C-alpha atoms as one frame of an Amber mdcrd trajectory, in Angstrom:
protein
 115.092  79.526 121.068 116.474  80.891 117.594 119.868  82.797 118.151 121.429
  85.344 115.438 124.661  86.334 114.908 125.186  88.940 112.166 128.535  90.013
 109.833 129.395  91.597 107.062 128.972  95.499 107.082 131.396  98.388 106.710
 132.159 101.328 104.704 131.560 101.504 101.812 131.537 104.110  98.651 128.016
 105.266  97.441 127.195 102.946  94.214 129.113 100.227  95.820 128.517  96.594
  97.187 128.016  94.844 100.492 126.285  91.213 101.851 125.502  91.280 105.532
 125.073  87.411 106.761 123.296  86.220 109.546 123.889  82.707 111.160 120.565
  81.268 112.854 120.505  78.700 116.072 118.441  76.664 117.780 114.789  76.911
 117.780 112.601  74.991 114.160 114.133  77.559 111.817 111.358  75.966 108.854
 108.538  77.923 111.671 109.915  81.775 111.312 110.365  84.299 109.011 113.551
  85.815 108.643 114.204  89.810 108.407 116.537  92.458 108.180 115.657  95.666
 109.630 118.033  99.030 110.055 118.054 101.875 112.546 119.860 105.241 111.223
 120.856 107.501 113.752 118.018 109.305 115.189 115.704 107.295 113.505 112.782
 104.523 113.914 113.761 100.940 113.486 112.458 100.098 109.619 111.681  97.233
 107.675 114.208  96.170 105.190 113.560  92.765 103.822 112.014  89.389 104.889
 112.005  85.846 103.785 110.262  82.687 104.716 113.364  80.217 105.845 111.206
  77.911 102.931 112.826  80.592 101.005 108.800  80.559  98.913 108.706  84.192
  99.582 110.077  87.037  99.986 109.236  90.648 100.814 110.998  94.395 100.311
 111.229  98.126 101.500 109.909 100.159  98.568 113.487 101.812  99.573 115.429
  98.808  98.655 113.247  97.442  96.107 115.613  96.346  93.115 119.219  96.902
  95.158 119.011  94.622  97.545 118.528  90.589  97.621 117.499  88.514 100.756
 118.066  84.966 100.589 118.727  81.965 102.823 120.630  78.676 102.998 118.628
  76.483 105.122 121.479  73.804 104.903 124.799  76.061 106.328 121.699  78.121
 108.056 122.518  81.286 107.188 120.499  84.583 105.685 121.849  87.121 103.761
 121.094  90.869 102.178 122.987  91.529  99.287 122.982  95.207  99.034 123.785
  97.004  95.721 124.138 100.307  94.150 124.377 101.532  98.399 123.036 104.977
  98.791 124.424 107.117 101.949 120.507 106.994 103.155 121.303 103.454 103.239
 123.541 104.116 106.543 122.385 102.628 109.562 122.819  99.531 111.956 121.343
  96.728 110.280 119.604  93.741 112.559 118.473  90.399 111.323 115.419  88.815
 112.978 112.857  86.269 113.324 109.125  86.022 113.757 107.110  83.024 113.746
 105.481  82.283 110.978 101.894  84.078 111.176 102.607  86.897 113.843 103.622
  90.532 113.329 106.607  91.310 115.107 110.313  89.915 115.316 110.538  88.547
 118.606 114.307  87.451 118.184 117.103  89.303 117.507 120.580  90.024 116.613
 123.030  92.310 117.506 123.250  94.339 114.416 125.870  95.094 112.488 127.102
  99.360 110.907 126.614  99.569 107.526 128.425 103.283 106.808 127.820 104.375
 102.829 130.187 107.182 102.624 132.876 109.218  99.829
């Protein structure tokens, strides 16, 4: 059974900087795809970014599309967003997660972590 633990977020200015990490557990991490999704406040949970852990591919929000970089160290096992250029849309709590390979939803999950783009 995969287990995430995420870090990373805070406030931050709007044009500014921030990398949310995720250390992954257990489970044949080489089987899943890796995510981050976000929930705003009185929002859906959305899609944010995904990556196989063979790190081949790799998959955006239109929303995010050119600011923000998901990427994975399959030796320390960690994932990462690197999120630039932060908008205040880009508020939310974000979540990593994992799917297995070849299945639509993230069946694992982390605790999320506030990501606050504020002046």
């Amino acid at each position: 059974q995969v287990q995430l633990v995420e870090s990373g977020g805070g406030l931050v200015q709007p044009g500014g900087s921030l990398r949310l990490s995720c250390a992954a557990s257990g489970g044949t991490l080489s089987l899943y795809v890796m995510g981050w999704l976000r929930q705003a406040p009185g929002k859906e949970r959305e899609f944010v970014a995904a990556i196989l852990w063979s790190g081949r591919g790799t998959d955006y929000a239109d929303s995010v599309k050119g600011r923000f970089t998901i990427s994975r160290d399959s030796v320390q096992n960690m994932v990462y967003l690197q999120m630039n250029n932060l908008r205040p849309e880009d508020t939310a709590l974000y979540y990593c997660a994992a799917k297995p390979r070849g299945t639509r939803d993230y069946t694992t999950w982390g605790q999320g972590t506030q990501v606050t783009v504020s002046s």
